[in-house]
Amino acid sequence: MPFNKIVLSEKDIPKKWYNLAADLPGPMQPPLGPDGKSLKPEMLGRIFPMNIIEQEVSTRRWIDIPEEVLRMLCLWRPAPLRRALALEKFLKTPARIYYKDESVSPAGSHKPNSAVAQAWYNKKFGIRRVTTETGAGQWGSALAFACSLIGLECKVYMVRISFDQKPLRKTMMQIWGAKCVASPSRDTESGRRILKEMPHTPGSLGIAISEAVEDALSDPKRRSRYTLGSVLNHVLLHQTIIGLEAKKQLKLAGEKKADIIIGCAGGGSNFAGLSFPFICDKIHGKKIEIIPVEPTACPTLTKGPFAYDFGDTAGLTPLLAMYTLGHGFVPEPIHAGGLRYHGMAPLVSQAAKKGLISPRSYDQVKCYGSAMLWARTEGSICAPETSHAIACVIDEAKKAKKEARQKVILFCYSGHGLMDLAGYDKFLSGNLKKYKLPAHKLRRSLESIRGLPEIK
Amino acid sequence: MPFNKIVLSEKDIPKKWYNLAADLPGPMQPPLGPDGKSLKPEMLGRIFPMNIIEQEVSTRRWIDIPEEVLRMLCLWRPAPLRRALALEKFLKTPARIYYKDESVSPAGSHKPNSAVAQAWYNKKFGIRRVTTETGAGQWGSALAFACSLIGLECKVYMVRISFDQKPLRKTMMQIWGAKCVASPSRDTESGRRILKEMPHTPGSLGIAISEAVEDALSDPKRRSRYTLGSVLNHVLLHQTIIGLEAKKQLKLAGEKKADIIIGCAGGGSNFAGLSFPFICDKIHGKKIEIIPVEPTACPTLTKGPFAYDFGDTAGLTPLLAMYTLGHGFVPEPIHAGGLRYHGMAPLVSQAAKKGLISPRSYDQVKCYGSAMLWARTEGSICAPETSHAIACVIDEAKKAKKEARQKVILFCYSGHGLMDLAGYDKFLSGNLKKYKLPAHKLRRSLESIRGLPEIK
């Protein structure tokens, strides 16, 4: 009987995170301050605690995972590596399809991997309260969960469109003791300004980040800090436990190597988490195709320029060197709220610039169709973000069939879709819309980066 | 570092189900036909396929799990045994609290354990379409999932109150290709009759069973059968894999015995699944306290008489010897929809009659309070049904503290609550009601069993 899953025991959980910054060829473009000059780490001290800033700028290859963080991760980790036998059979593909199941965490996605680490470092540094933004609600839930375990106050700014589509996400965060408001909100200066300009905006991650940063900065006691669920180096670092576990498990499954690595990409965290340890192998000579998948409605890597831009809409963050659609970009209200971000993690962007990864974009209607096939073969209901990875997996499995090649495909099953069934409902009733970013909208949006410093 | 979970590998999954009927002291009261005489198995042949009827009446102690059923179970099984370290620490209890995590199935509860088996036996027997009822939606989702894997048509009658509280349960079943309607519906004679008498009824499992049975019986081609998610012997049999796995895992955890076994009980399936292998030990001399927990709004084991009664409201099923509140009983609209059933599985009832188990009832407000404490310590959000088990676990852990005894407590974490967040929302806003069955309502409801054959 072929196995369905490879489970590691808790003692085999990786004890260190992998830092791609140690291996990426060529120097990274540094983040810039408001004056256009290289940012000094201490300038971030009002936004993040220093222990996290140290991780953010570190170029050490391996970074120890604190014992207490490991203990919390073991509430659900190591996550199973599963084989999609039923999908393989349905597609009649010679490919072997594996997926790392990150949906098993209490919050339902990979996000708690970084949330518990960030909450722990903040607590350790004496911080009492953290703020954040959330798109689909996955990150907000994860942080609420982590803060509940660790004992931190938590406030979440949730993108309006997602807040309205999924009112029970708020309940979920409240169960874990967090406060959640729709963004733009009346709680911040940035929120009020945007509501005045665009009273009916569906919101965006960029706007919600502005609000969360402003909120953290305005604590008169200076005991609040901001946390981010993706994009930054330390977040991607915490997620590499996904790929490190997967490597051990592939070996246990008897696979000598993976041929294709796939992950959906919004800010880049689950994609980086799975792929970075494999990008390391690629840098050192292994032949692997590595594919980040984004929505056609928000095609950062596939259509955006590599440029300096703000991480948020109001321009409160440092300037980051990344693929971007412009910080003024507000994507269409697709259901994959976690992929509605104008930028892309600098580490992922740099890997793309160096040709180490091969980005693709897919439309949400095709993605939901793939999610339906997945549910009816493999049994589980995936998050709308994850459906982007699955659509690509199916294409690659069909290609392997055409080429009659026994490829090993590995992807990140980043989360379940039980909190996002409204999108499925629309798909089933034929009311789901296709979205593709029109060239004129992209041009207009890119005006927001005109005048910013250029990448040398 | 103490471990958080014990994971069995797929090769260690139990290969046989355990049948308590082989060990229960005293003869079982047989099911009776409409004429009051012992039912012959073949009289059930229009409702169930014969291979399932054989299991229903079997008194063999061990029954082989078919290879193909095992393969499907391995999509998520063996389920982890977890230790609730954070809750223990919070309660400062010397008790060691273990839970069998059945929330890891694609449908989110223990229900698929029997759903895949029943779907497989039906398919094997040449059946094309199955019908069923569902309360909270857990069983309906599980059957939809199983039918999707196996290739059977599926129609689900969902209790109106749950259908309205959780509209996305329908979407979930549709994703897996099933049809789901609110019960009472206009699709059946029983449904139309009840709607005429009580147009505003919240519905009940008893009513939904009547509809599903009638629907299966009225297929002119006789290729439809009825399936049930609890109560009957074969369903409880399929669930014993829970307790059998848990026993292996407790041993791996270094525990010589369990002192207290706890499960919530509606029809009895998750309670039986965990407890039957331990009841076997108790019959053979081990000292174990075994506690089924039911809601005060539907206190079948704690307030009902042991009597012959119908399994459904319309009286279409055979008469079963069980604890019952009367088949006319319609419980208050508590959120634990899966516990709103007037009867109790005959095997569980017989075990209660023989003093092998010690039933208790809890109010839903206390249960949600316990669920909140669970979420903020252990991290996961439980189903409202499961919260009844947790409330009892907390009481027992406090008692162990008072007695300063290192008891081993094991319970069934029967499902997650991500599809049932509306109840949490009510609790958080202070709008959740307490319900206790008033004596006069019980007296009135028990009139529905007057005149039925008595237990000798």
Coordinates of N, CA and C in Angstrom, one line a residue, chain A residues 1-8 10 13 67 70-78 82-83 85-86 99 104 106-108 145 148-149 168-169 171-178 371-372 375-381 416 418-422 424-425 428, chain B residues 1-8 10 13 67 70-78 82-83 85-86 99 104 106-108 145 148-149 168-169 171-178 371-372 375-381 416 418-422 424-425 428:
Chain A
M1 N 0.9 -1.2 0.0 CA 0.0 0.0 0.0 C 0.9 1.3 0.0
P2 N 0.8 2.1 -1.0 CA 1.6 3.3 -1.0 C 1.1 4.3 0.1
F3 N 2.0 5.0 0.8 CA 1.6 5.8 1.9 C 1.0 7.1 1.4
N4 N 0.2 7.7 2.3 CA -0.4 9.0 2.0 C 0.4 10.1 2.6
K5 N 1.1 9.8 3.7 CA 1.8 10.9 4.3 C 3.0 10.5 5.1
I6 N 4.0 11.4 5.2 CA 5.2 11.2 6.0 C 5.1 12.1 7.2
V7 N 5.1 11.6 8.4 CA 5.0 12.4 9.6 C 6.4 12.3 10.3
L8 N 6.9 13.4 10.6 CA 8.2 13.5 11.4 C 7.7 13.5 12.9
E10 N 8.3 14.9 16.9 CA 8.7 16.2 17.4 C 10.2 16.4 17.5
I13 N 12.1 17.9 14.5 CA 11.8 19.2 14.0 C 13.1 20.0 13.9
E67 N 14.1 27.6 22.1 CA 13.5 26.4 22.7 C 12.0 26.7 22.9
L70 N 10.1 26.7 19.7 CA 10.0 25.3 19.2 C 8.8 24.6 19.9
R71 N 8.7 24.8 21.2 CA 7.7 24.2 22.0 C 6.3 24.6 21.5
M72 N 6.2 25.9 21.2 CA 4.8 26.3 20.7 C 4.6 25.8 19.3
L73 N 5.6 25.8 18.4 CA 5.5 25.2 17.1 C 5.0 23.8 17.1
C74 N 5.5 23.1 18.2 CA 5.1 21.6 18.3 C 3.7 21.4 18.7
L75 N 2.9 22.5 18.9 CA 1.5 22.3 19.1 C 0.9 21.7 17.8
W76 N 1.5 22.0 16.6 CA 1.0 21.4 15.4 C 2.1 20.9 14.5
R77 N 3.3 21.3 14.7 CA 4.4 20.8 13.9 C 5.1 19.6 14.5
P78 N 6.0 18.9 13.7 CA 6.2 19.0 12.3 C 4.9 18.8 11.5
R82 N 2.3 15.2 2.6 CA 1.4 14.3 2.0 C 1.6 14.0 0.6
R83 N 1.2 12.9 0.1 CA 1.3 12.6 -1.3 C -0.2 12.6 -1.9
L85 N -2.1 11.1 -4.0 CA -2.2 9.9 -4.8 C -3.5 10.0 -5.7
A86 N -4.6 10.5 -5.1 CA -5.9 10.4 -5.8 C -5.9 11.4 -6.9
Y99 N 2.7 17.4 -1.1 CA 2.4 18.7 -0.6 C 2.7 18.8 0.9
V104 N -2.7 22.5 9.0 CA -3.0 21.8 10.3 C -2.8 22.7 11.5
P106 N -3.6 25.6 14.3 CA -4.9 26.0 14.9 C -5.5 27.2 14.1
A107 N -4.7 28.1 13.5 CA -5.2 29.2 12.8 C -5.5 28.8 11.3
G108 N -5.0 27.6 10.9 CA -5.4 27.1 9.6 C -4.5 27.4 8.5
F145 N -3.8 34.3 17.7 CA -3.6 33.0 18.3 C -2.2 33.0 19.1
S148 N -2.3 35.2 22.2 CA -3.1 34.5 23.2 C -2.2 33.5 24.0
L149 N -1.4 32.8 23.3 CA -0.5 31.8 23.9 C 0.5 32.5 24.8
L168 N -16.8 36.2 10.2 CA -16.5 35.3 11.3 C -15.0 35.3 11.6
R169 N -14.2 35.8 10.6 CA -12.7 36.0 10.9 C -12.5 36.8 12.2
T171 N -14.6 37.1 14.7 CA -15.0 36.3 15.8 C -13.8 35.4 16.2
M172 N -13.1 34.8 15.2 CA -12.0 34.0 15.4 C -10.9 34.7 16.2
M173 N -10.6 35.9 15.8 CA -9.6 36.7 16.4 C -10.0 37.1 17.8
Q174 N -11.3 37.4 18.0 CA -11.8 37.7 19.3 C -11.8 36.6 20.3
I175 N -12.0 35.4 19.8 CA -11.9 34.2 20.6 C -10.5 34.1 21.3
W176 N -9.5 34.5 20.5 CA -8.1 34.5 21.0 C -7.8 35.9 21.7
G177 N -8.8 36.7 21.9 CA -8.6 37.9 22.7 C -8.1 39.1 21.9
A178 N -8.0 39.1 20.6 CA -7.5 40.2 19.8 C -8.7 41.2 19.5
A371 N -9.4 24.1 -7.4 CA -9.7 23.8 -6.0 C -10.8 22.7 -5.9
M372 N -11.8 22.9 -6.8 CA -12.9 21.9 -6.8 C -12.4 20.5 -7.1
A375 N -10.7 19.1 -4.1 CA -11.6 18.7 -3.0 C -12.3 17.4 -3.4
R376 N -12.5 17.1 -4.7 CA -13.2 15.9 -5.0 C -12.3 14.7 -5.2
T377 N -11.0 15.0 -5.2 CA -10.0 13.9 -5.3 C -9.3 13.7 -4.0
E378 N -8.6 14.7 -3.5 CA -7.8 14.7 -2.3 C -8.7 14.8 -1.0
G379 N -9.9 15.4 -1.2 CA -10.8 15.5 -0.1 C -10.8 16.8 0.7
S380 N -9.8 17.6 0.7 CA -9.8 18.7 1.5 C -10.1 20.0 0.7
I381 N -10.6 21.0 1.4 CA -11.0 22.3 0.8 C -10.0 23.3 1.1
H416 N -6.2 26.0 4.8 CA -7.5 25.5 4.4 C -8.5 26.6 4.1
L418 N -11.8 26.8 4.9 CA -13.1 26.7 5.7 C -13.6 28.1 6.1
M419 N -12.7 29.1 6.2 CA -13.2 30.4 6.5 C -13.5 31.2 5.3
D420 N -13.3 30.6 4.1 CA -13.4 31.3 2.9 C -14.4 30.7 1.9
L421 N -15.5 30.1 2.4 CA -16.4 29.3 1.6 C -17.2 30.2 0.7
A422 N -17.3 31.5 1.0 CA -18.2 32.4 0.2 C -17.7 32.4 -1.3
Y424 N -16.2 29.9 -2.9 CA -16.7 28.7 -3.5 C -18.1 28.8 -3.9
D425 N -18.9 29.4 -3.0 CA -20.3 29.5 -3.2 C -20.6 30.3 -4.5
L428 N -19.6 28.1 -7.5 CA -20.6 27.1 -7.8 C -21.9 27.7 -8.4
Chain B
M1 N 12.3 18.1 27.0 CA 11.0 18.8 26.5 C 9.9 17.8 26.5
P2 N 8.8 18.0 27.2 CA 7.7 17.0 27.2 C 7.0 17.1 25.8
F3 N 6.6 16.0 25.3 CA 6.0 16.0 23.9 C 4.6 16.6 23.9
N4 N 4.2 17.1 22.8 CA 2.8 17.6 22.6 C 1.9 16.6 22.0
K5 N 2.5 15.7 21.2 CA 1.6 14.7 20.5 C 2.3 13.4 20.2
I6 N 1.5 12.3 20.1 CA 2.1 11.0 19.7 C 1.4 10.7 18.4
V7 N 2.2 10.5 17.4 CA 1.7 10.3 16.0 C 2.1 8.8 15.6
L8 N 1.1 8.0 15.3 CA 1.3 6.7 14.8 C 1.6 6.8 13.3
E10 N 1.3 5.2 9.4 CA 0.2 4.6 8.7 C 0.2 3.0 8.9
I13 N -1.9 1.7 11.8 CA -3.3 1.9 12.0 C -4.0 0.5 12.3
E67 N -9.4 -3.2 3.1 CA -8.1 -2.6 2.6 C -8.4 -1.2 2.0
L70 N -9.4 1.3 4.6 CA -8.1 1.7 5.3 C -7.4 2.8 4.5
R71 N -7.3 2.5 3.2 CA -6.6 3.5 2.4 C -7.2 4.9 2.5
M72 N -8.5 4.9 2.4 CA -9.2 6.2 2.5 C -9.0 6.8 3.9
L73 N -9.1 6.0 4.9 CA -8.9 6.5 6.3 C -7.5 7.2 6.5
C74 N -6.6 6.6 5.7 CA -5.2 7.1 5.8 C -5.0 8.4 5.2
L75 N -6.0 9.0 4.5 CA -5.9 10.4 4.1 C -5.7 11.3 5.3
W76 N -6.2 10.9 6.4 CA -6.0 11.7 7.6 C -5.6 10.9 8.9
R77 N -5.8 9.6 8.9 CA -5.5 8.8 10.0 C -4.1 8.2 9.9
P78 N -3.5 7.6 10.9 CA -4.0 7.7 12.3 C -4.0 9.1 12.8
R82 N -2.9 14.0 21.4 CA -2.2 15.2 21.9 C -2.3 15.3 23.4
R83 N -1.3 15.9 24.0 CA -1.4 16.2 25.4 C -1.7 17.7 25.7
L85 N -0.8 20.2 27.5 CA 0.1 20.7 28.5 C -0.2 22.1 29.0
A86 N -0.6 22.9 28.0 CA -0.9 24.3 28.4 C -2.1 24.4 29.3
Y99 N -5.8 14.1 24.6 CA -7.0 14.1 23.7 C -6.7 13.5 22.3
V104 N -8.9 16.5 12.6 CA -7.9 16.6 11.5 C -8.5 16.0 10.2
P106 N -10.7 15.8 6.7 CA -11.1 16.9 5.8 C -12.4 17.5 6.1
A107 N -13.3 16.7 6.7 CA -14.6 17.3 7.0 C -14.6 17.9 8.4
G108 N -13.5 17.7 9.2 CA -13.4 18.4 10.4 C -13.9 17.7 11.7
F145 N -18.3 14.2 1.6 CA -16.9 14.0 1.4 C -16.6 12.5 0.9
S148 N -18.0 11.7 -2.5 CA -17.2 12.3 -3.5 C -15.9 11.4 -3.8
L149 N -15.3 10.9 -2.8 CA -14.2 10.0 -3.0 C -14.5 8.7 -3.7
L168 N -23.0 28.1 5.3 CA -21.8 27.7 4.5 C -21.6 26.2 4.6
R169 N -22.3 25.5 5.5 CA -22.2 24.1 5.6 C -22.8 23.5 4.3
T171 N -22.6 24.9 1.3 CA -21.6 25.1 0.3 C -20.5 24.0 0.4
M172 N -20.2 23.7 1.7 CA -19.2 22.7 1.9 C -19.6 21.3 1.3
M173 N -20.9 21.0 1.5 CA -21.4 19.7 0.9 C -21.5 19.8 -0.6
Q174 N -21.8 21.0 -1.1 CA -21.9 21.2 -2.6 C -20.5 21.0 -3.2
I175 N -19.5 21.5 -2.5 CA -18.1 21.4 -3.1 C -17.8 19.9 -3.3
W176 N -18.3 19.1 -2.4 CA -18.1 17.7 -2.6 C -19.2 17.0 -3.4
G177 N -20.0 17.8 -4.0 CA -21.0 17.3 -5.0 C -22.3 16.8 -4.4
A178 N -22.6 17.0 -3.1 CA -23.8 16.6 -2.6 C -24.9 17.6 -2.7
A371 N -14.7 26.2 26.3 CA -14.2 26.3 24.9 C -13.2 27.5 24.8
M372 N -13.6 28.6 25.4 CA -12.8 29.8 25.3 C -11.5 29.6 26.0
A375 N -9.3 27.5 23.8 CA -8.7 28.2 22.7 C -7.5 29.1 23.2
R376 N -7.7 29.6 24.4 CA -6.6 30.6 24.8 C -5.4 29.8 25.5
T377 N -5.6 28.6 25.7 CA -4.4 27.8 26.3 C -3.9 26.8 25.2
E378 N -4.8 25.9 24.8 CA -4.3 24.9 23.8 C -4.3 25.5 22.4
G379 N -5.0 26.6 22.1 CA -4.8 27.2 20.8 C -5.9 26.9 19.8
S380 N -6.6 25.8 19.9 CA -7.5 25.4 18.8 C -9.0 25.8 19.2
I381 N -9.8 26.0 18.2 CA -11.2 26.4 18.4 C -12.1 25.1 18.2
H416 N -13.5 20.4 15.1 CA -13.2 21.8 15.3 C -14.4 22.6 15.1
L418 N -14.7 25.7 13.4 CA -14.5 26.8 12.4 C -15.8 27.0 11.6
M419 N -16.6 26.0 11.5 CA -17.9 26.2 10.8 C -19.0 26.6 11.8
D420 N -18.7 26.8 13.0 CA -19.7 27.1 14.0 C -19.4 28.3 14.9
L421 N -18.8 29.3 14.2 CA -18.3 30.4 15.0 C -19.4 31.3 15.5
A422 N -20.6 31.2 14.9 CA -21.7 32.1 15.2 C -22.0 31.9 16.7
Y424 N -19.9 31.2 19.1 CA -18.9 31.9 19.9 C -19.2 33.4 19.9
D425 N -19.7 33.9 18.7 CA -20.0 35.3 18.6 C -21.1 35.6 19.6
L428 N -19.5 35.7 23.1 CA -18.7 36.8 23.3 C -19.5 38.1 23.5

